[in-house]
Coordinates of C-alpha atoms and ligand atoms in Angstrom, one line a residue:
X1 CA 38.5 -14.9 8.3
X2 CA 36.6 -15.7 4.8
X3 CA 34.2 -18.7 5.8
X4 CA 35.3 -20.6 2.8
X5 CA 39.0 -19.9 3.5
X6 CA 38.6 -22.2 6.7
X7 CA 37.4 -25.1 4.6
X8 CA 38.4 -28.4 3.9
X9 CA 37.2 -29.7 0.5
X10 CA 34.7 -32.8 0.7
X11 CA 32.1 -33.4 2.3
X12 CA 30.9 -35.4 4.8
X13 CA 31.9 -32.9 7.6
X14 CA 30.6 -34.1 10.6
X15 CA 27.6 -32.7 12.3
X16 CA 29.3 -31.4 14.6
X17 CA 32.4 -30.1 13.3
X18 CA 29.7 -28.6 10.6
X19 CA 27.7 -27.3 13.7
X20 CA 31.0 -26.1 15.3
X21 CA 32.0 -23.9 11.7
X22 CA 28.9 -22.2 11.8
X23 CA 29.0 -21.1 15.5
X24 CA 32.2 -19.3 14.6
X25 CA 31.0 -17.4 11.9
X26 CA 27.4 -16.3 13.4
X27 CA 28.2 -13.3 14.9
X28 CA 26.5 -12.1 18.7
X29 CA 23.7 -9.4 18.8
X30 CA 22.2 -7.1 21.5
X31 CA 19.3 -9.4 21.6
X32 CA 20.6 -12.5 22.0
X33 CA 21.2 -13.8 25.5
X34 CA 21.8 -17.4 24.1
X35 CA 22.7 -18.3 20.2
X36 CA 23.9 -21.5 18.8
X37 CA 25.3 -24.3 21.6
X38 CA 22.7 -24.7 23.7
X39 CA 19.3 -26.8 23.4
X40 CA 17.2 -23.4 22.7
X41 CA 18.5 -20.3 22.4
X42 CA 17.3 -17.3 24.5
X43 CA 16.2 -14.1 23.1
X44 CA 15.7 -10.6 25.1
X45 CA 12.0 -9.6 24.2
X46 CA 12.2 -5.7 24.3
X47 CA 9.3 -4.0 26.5
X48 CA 6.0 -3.1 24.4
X49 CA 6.6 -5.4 21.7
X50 CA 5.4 -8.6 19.6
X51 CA 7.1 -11.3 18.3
X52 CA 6.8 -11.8 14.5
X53 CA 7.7 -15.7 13.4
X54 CA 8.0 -16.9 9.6
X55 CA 9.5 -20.0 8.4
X56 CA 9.9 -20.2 5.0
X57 CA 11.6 -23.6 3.0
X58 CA 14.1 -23.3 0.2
X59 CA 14.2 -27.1 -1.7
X60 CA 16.6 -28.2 -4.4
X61 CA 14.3 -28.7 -7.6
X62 CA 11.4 -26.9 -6.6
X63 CA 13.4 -23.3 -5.2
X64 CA 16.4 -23.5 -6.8
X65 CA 19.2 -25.6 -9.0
X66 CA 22.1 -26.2 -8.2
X67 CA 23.1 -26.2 -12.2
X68 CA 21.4 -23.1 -12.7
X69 CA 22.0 -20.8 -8.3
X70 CA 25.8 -20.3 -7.1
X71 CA 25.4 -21.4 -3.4
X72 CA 25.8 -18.4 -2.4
X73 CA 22.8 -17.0 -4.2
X74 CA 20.9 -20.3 -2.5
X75 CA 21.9 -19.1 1.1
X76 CA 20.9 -15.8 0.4
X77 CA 17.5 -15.9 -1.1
X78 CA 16.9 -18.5 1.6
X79 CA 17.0 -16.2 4.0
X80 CA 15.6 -13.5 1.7
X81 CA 12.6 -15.2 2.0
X82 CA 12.1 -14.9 5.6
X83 CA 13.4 -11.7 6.1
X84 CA 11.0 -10.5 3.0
X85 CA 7.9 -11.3 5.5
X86 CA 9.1 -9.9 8.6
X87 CA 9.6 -6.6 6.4
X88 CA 6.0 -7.2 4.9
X89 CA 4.5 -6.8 8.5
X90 CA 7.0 -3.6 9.1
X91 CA 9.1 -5.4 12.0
X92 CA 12.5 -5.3 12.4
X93 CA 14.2 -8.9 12.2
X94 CA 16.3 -10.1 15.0
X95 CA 16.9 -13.9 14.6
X96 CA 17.3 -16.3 12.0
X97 CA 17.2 -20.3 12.4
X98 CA 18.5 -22.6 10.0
X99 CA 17.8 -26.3 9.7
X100 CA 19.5 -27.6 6.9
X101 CA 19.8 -31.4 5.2
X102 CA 22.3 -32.0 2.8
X103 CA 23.1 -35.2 1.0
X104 CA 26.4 -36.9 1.8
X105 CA 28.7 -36.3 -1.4
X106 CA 27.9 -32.9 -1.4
X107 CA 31.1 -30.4 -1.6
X108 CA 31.6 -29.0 1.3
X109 CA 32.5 -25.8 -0.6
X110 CA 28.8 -26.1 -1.7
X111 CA 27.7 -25.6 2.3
X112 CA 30.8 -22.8 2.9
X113 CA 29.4 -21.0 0.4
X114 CA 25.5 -21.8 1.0
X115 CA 26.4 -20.3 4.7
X116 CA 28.3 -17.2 3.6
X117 CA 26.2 -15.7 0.9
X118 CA 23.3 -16.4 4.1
X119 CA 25.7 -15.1 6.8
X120 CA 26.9 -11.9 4.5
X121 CA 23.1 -10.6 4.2
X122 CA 22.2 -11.3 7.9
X123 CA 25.0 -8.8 8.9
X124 CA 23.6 -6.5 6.1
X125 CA 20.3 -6.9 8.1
X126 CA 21.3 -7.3 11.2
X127 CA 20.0 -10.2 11.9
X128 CA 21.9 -13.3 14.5
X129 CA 22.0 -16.6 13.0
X130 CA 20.6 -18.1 16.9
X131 CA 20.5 -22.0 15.7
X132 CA 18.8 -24.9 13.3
X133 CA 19.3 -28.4 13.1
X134 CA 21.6 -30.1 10.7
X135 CA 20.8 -33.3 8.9
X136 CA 22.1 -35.7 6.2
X137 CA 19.8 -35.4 3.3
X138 CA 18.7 -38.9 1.0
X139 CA 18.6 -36.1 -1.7
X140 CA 19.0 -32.9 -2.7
X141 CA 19.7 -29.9 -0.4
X142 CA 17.0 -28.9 1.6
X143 CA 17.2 -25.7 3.8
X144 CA 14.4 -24.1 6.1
X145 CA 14.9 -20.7 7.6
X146 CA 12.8 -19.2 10.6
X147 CA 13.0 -15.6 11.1
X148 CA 12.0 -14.0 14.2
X149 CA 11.5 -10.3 14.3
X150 CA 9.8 -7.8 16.6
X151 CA 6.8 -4.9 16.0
X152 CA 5.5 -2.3 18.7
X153 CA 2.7 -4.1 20.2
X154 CA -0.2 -3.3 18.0
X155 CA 1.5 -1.8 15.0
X156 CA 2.7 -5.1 12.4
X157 CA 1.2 -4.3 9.5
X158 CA -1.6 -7.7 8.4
X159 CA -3.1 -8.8 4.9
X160 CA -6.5 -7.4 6.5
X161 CA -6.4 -3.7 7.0
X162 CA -7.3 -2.7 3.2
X163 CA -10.7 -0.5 3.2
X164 CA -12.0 0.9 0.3
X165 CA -11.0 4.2 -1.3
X166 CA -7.5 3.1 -0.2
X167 CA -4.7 3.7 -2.7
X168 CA -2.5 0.7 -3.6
X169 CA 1.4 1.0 -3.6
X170 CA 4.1 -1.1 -4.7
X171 CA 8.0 -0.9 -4.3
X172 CA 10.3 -1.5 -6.8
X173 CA 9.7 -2.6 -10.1
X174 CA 8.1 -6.2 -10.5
X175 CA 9.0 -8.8 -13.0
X176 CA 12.8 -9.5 -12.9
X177 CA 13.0 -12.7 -11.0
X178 CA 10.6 -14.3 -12.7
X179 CA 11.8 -13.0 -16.1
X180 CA 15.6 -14.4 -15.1
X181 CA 14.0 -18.1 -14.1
X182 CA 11.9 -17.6 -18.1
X183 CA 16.0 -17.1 -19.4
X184 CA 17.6 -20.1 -17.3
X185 CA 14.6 -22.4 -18.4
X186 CA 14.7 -21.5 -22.2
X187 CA 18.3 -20.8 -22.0
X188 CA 19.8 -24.0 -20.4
X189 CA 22.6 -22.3 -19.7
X190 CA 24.1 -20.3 -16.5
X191 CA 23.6 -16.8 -16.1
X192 CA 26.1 -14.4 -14.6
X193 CA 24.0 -13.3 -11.0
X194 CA 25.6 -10.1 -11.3
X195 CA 23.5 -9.3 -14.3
X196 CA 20.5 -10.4 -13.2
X197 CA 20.9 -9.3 -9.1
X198 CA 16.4 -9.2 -8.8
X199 CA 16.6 -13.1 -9.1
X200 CA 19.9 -14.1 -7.5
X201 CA 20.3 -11.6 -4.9
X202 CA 16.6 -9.9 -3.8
X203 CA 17.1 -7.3 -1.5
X204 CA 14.1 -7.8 1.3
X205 CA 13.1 -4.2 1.6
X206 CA 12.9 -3.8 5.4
X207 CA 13.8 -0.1 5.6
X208 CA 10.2 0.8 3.4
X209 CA 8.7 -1.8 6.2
X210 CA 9.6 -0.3 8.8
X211 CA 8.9 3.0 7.8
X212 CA 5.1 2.3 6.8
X213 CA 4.9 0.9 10.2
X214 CA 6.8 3.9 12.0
X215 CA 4.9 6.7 10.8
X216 CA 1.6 4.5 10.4
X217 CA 1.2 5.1 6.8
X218 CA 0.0 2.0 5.7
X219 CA -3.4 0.2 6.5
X220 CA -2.7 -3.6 4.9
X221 CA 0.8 -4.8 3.6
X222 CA 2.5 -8.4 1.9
X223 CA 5.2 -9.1 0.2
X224 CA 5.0 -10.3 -3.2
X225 CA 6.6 -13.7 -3.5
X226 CA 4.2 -15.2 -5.3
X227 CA 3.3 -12.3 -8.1
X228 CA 1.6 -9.1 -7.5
X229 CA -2.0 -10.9 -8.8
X230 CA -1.7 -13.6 -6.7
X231 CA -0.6 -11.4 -3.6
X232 CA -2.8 -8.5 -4.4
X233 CA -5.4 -11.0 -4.3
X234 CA -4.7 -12.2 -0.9
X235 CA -5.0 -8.8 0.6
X236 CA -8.5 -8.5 -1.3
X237 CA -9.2 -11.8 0.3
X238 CA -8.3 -11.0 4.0
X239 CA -9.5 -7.4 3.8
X240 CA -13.2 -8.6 1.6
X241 CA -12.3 -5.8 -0.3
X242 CA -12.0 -5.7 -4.2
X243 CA -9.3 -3.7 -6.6
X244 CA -8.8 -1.8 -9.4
X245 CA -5.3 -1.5 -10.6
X246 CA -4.1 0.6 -13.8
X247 CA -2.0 -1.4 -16.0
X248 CA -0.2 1.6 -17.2
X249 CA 0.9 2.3 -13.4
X250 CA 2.5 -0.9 -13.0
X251 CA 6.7 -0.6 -12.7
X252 CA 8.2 -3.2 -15.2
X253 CA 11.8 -4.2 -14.1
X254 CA 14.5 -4.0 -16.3
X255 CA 16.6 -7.0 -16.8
X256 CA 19.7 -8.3 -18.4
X257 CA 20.0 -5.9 -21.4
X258 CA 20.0 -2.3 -19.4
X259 CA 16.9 -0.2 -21.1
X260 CA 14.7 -3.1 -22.2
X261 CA 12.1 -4.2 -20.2
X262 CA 11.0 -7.7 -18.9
X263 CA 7.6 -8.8 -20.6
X264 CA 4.3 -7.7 -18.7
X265 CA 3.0 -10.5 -17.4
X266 CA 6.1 -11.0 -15.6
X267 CA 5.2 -7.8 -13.5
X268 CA 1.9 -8.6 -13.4
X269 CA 2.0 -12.2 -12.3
X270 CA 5.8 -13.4 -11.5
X271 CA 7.2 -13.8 -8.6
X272 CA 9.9 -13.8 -5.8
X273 CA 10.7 -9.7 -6.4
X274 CA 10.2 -9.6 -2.6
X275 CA 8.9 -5.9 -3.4
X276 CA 6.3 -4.9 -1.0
X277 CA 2.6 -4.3 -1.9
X278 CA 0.7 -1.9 0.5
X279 CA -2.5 0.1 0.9
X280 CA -2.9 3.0 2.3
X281 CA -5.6 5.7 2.7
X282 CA -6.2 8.4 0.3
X283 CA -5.2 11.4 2.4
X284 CA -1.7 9.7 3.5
X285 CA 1.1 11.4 1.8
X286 CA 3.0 8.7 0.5
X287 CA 7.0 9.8 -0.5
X288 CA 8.4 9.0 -3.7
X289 CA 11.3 7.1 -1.9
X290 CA 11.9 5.4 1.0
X291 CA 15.6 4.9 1.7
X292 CA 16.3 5.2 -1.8
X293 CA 13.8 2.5 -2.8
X294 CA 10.9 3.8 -5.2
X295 CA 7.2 3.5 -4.6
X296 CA 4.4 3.5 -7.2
X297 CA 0.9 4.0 -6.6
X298 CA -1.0 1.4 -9.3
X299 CA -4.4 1.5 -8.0
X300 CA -7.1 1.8 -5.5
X301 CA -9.4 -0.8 -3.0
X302 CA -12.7 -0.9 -3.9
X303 CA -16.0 -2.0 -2.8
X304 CA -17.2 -5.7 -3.8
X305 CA -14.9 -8.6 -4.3
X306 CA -13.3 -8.7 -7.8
X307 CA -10.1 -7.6 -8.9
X308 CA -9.9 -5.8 -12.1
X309 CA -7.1 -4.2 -14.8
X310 CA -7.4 -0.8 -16.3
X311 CA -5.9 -0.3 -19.9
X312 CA -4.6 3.1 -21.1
X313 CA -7.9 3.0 -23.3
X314 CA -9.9 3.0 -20.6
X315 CA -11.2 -0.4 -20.6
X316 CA -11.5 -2.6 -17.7
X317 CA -11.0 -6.7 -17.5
X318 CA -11.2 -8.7 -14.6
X319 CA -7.7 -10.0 -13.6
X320 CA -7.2 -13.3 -12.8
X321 CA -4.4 -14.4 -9.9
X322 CA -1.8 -16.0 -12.3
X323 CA 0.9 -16.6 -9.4
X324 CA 4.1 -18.6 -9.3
X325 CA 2.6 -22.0 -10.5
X326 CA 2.7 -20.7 -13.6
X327 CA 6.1 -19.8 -14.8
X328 CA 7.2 -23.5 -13.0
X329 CA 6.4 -24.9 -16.4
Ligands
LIG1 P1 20.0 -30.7 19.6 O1 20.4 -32.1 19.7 O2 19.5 -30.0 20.8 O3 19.0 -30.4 18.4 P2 22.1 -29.9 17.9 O4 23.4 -30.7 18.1 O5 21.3 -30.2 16.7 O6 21.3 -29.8 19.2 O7 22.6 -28.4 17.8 C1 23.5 -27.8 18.6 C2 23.4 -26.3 18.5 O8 23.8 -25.9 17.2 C3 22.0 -25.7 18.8 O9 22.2 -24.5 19.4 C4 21.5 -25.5 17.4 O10 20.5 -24.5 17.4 C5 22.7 -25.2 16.6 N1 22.6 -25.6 15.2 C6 22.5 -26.9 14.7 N2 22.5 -26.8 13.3 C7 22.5 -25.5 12.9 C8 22.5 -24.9 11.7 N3 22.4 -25.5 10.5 N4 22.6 -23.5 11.7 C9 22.6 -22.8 12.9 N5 22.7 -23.4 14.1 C10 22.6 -24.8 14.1
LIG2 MG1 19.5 -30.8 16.4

């Protein structure tokens, strides 16, 4: 059964008849001893490997509006989010928990459909909604999501492994999400999600993850959720390396209008693309694709600490991390 075809139409639902909806619809899984209905839920931790933990919170006003995000484009990038670090370490998520406050007029169509665009890209990840805690909110919907995942003892991929003479990779193209939030804030007006899929339905890219991890291509690895300056920067930071990255190399995303391309400093310092950003050494044969996604070399690791842009002319300026903040206003 459709989640929302179960529903009734206002809110407040109790907690526990709220509770009680979502323990229908969160499917078992081969891990799970345990999932929602008890006071913890039990997990099967498979031989030879580590757990991965991320919790990540999705706030109305600050991550989203509800004028601006269909619920179900709030429920999935909330869990987008979590699963978008558990692939940046090249692990393989397993569990989700959810705690969730909502105010007390809310729809309850609003929460239906929170859950199943949440619930519809778990299954595509297979991932078990295991538990959370449920709240009444004073205001505005706030939603926390804990993924748990697994990695091969020894093989999660950190922020720290860049050396220098490393190559620098990044998937996708880079730019879209923050472009879309530019439109909605000049704009003040919806935008279909299907046009603009980067922003309202990020696809975490666990598949490239896991095969960096597999086949041990890659020695440092984050995702980019806060703009590839700003997260570039951070593996720089943990790995006291420095950079150079060709600005020519960098993948612009296309956006809205098929063809045109979202302005540059959207690639270079937008964020929440969930692409991943890796290093890897020089004699690793990097493919093209993995599982369909594409991968771009735009640089290399150097020596020292700075970060710095090539132009086509040749000429070199130090780039500054420009993250996230900076499209908020
Ligand atoms: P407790 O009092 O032990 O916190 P709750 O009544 O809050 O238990 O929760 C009962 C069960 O429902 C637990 O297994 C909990 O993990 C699960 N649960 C509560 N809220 C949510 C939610 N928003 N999403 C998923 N599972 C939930
Ligand atoms: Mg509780």
């Amino acid at each position: 059964i459709c989640f929302s075809s179960i529903l009734a139409f206002a809110m407040p639902m109790s907690e526990k008849a709220l509770i009680a909806r979502i323990r229908r619809k969160a499917v078992p899984g081969r891990s799970i001893v345990t999932g929602i209905g008890d006071d913890s839920a039990v997990l099967k931790i498979p031989k030879g490997h580590q757990a991965l933990v991320t919790t990540d919170f999705s706030l109305e006003g600050i991550h989203f509006r509800r004028e601006w995000h269909p619920p179900e484009s709030v429920g999935h990038r909330c869990l987008a989010r979590g699963l978008s670090d558990i692939a940046a370490m090249g692990g393989d998520p397993v569990a989700a928990f959810l705690s969730l406050a909502v105010p007390a007029r809310l729809p309850q169509s609003w929460v239906d459909q929170f859950m199943q665009g949440l619930l519809k890209l778990a299954a595509r990840a297979g991932v078990v909604l295991a538990g959370g805690d449920t709240a009444e909110s004073p205001a505005g919907v706030l939603a926390d999501i804990v993924v748990l995942g697994w990695a091969p003892r020894g093989k999660a991929i950190l922020r720290s492994g860049a050396h220098p003479g490393d190559r620098i990779y990044v998937t996708g193209e880079l730019g879209g999400s923050s472009a879309t939030l530019n439109l909605l804030f000049k704009a003040k007006k919806r935008l279909a999600p299907k046009d603009y899929p980067p922003h309202f339905f990020p696809m975490p890219r666990l598949e490239v993850g896991r095969v960096l991890s597999r086949d041990r291509l890659a020695s440092s690895m984050i995702d980019i959720s806060d703009g590839l300056s700003t997260d570039l920067m951070h593996i720089c930071k943990e790995s006291g390396v420095g950079a150079e990255v060709n600005k020519e190399a960098i993948p612009v995303a296309r956006n809205g209008s098929p063809g045109r391309r979202v302005g540059f400093p959207f690639a270079l310092h937008g964020g929440e693309d969930y692409e991943l950003l890796f290093t890897a050494p020089a004699h690793k044969c990097i493919p093209a694709r993995i599982g369909g996604i594409p991968i771009t070399e735009i640089g290399g690791i150097t020596r020292g600490k700075k970060i710095f842009i090539r132009s086509a002319d040749g000429s070199l300026a130090e780039l500054s991390s420009r993250g996230w903040e900076h499209f908020r206003n």
